[in-house]
């Protein structure tokens, strides 16, 4: 072992050549060792970031204007169209849990991603055909939009509605394997055991979000305009072509990627800890952690993973590692397995605190856009702004905020906090949560103004266009982009950073499931508020005619909900203990053993076999 450590530090007969290899368990596509100079870092990330630009253009090319397609083409009302959009978006953000499981347990991130991309692309192609072929698309509405939403438009057949939603949900299944693995794979290109690469990794998620919203900006401006003014066929064909380009970009970078070996089902490992601890609930855990069950460093080195030391949190789970009774996987677990489970459980309260702001994000592509359809969209005599294009200001605000945050705020705060990130991830999330309170308060006040002008011009019952510029909605869109720069970036980085090494994809899926549950929660709240406020002959707060609705009350309710959630976050953040960073001596030994083992180029495992 001493000789191995000497070679690890470049002091032995190895002449430091082992230092040329990564020490975080990274391998190439065939399972061989990885040279730092040949794979990974920003050269590899450039392909991954390039993929994300085109893929986000494709996804938001569909989702940004979907509520208006459901209204204008499928002739659905305000509540139905908003609910169907959020249910679909919720599914898009929940399926990554399945994709993360498949990647971590069986195929690895690269192959899970490629297989899912094929499904994703199939869904996009089918959706383009559905909106293009006369036999598949619903009949056109010859009356004005308000009569359409009132129910006088011709109905789409059951088959036409079914094939449209089938295509949407095929697309959602495909995203399940791409979303949790592409960002995780990008972060995997940096070796945390190397100080220089660790520092580079700190900026990765900022620029990752930058690439996302750069693609989103194109979708929310150019593609939305094409859909509203040229046609849905071209408007959906372009994002489909964009997705195809994105997959080609990703494949082009294959020779530059570092990979992580699948480490088995994270759900099985966590469940076995919970079962073992429950079955030994009356067993006392020893004070000395050395008496608990653990494997030696060589075992973890052979798997390219790290051994984790015992921590004092969630002591009940330590019982799973007590050597008592049969030594079966459901009765005895290692300390590392127990600590992995602790890390994933500890993040759940933080995850819960992100559900409410995710519900606010769901309003951007639904009610915010629907508000825009009631306002004056003219810019000059010949140009009208597509209402969904206002979401581009979320993107622009996000892009500007991320750059300012990364280049100005972080360097400034480092001088005071000595934190490489400027401020901790939870503090960054807290700022974003506070901004959500402001967003919904501002949105409520703007809506009150819109309704007052509607009353002044006798447009409440007639549902005509209100003589207010659509740009009156701009503050709520801009503030949402600023909030995303704090909350959404920190959320992705937090769940990736705090997840154990063998569960990074699952950790990343926490951030996507937050958005998924937020969208489902939005559907639930929308339906509940609509039904409750419309009881006993009263007018519901949310009607097909927004000029006769009370979205100002609805947004005020959201502001209060965000305030309560903010205090909840302060409590759970106060008691959260971050995962220990860096590599302890045991982990250094494990990495040294692995470097020695693979230093001769002996493949550890072929990733294609999972």
CSV table of C-alpha atoms in Angstrom, one decimal, residues 393 398 508 559 587:
chain,number,residue,atom,x,y,z
A,393,UNK,CA,-37.9,37.6,-21.2
A,398,UNK,CA,-31.9,34.4,-16.7
A,508,UNK,CA,-30.0,14.9,-10.3
A,559,UNK,CA,-47.8,34.8,-2.7
A,587,UNK,CA,-10.7,7.2,-0.4
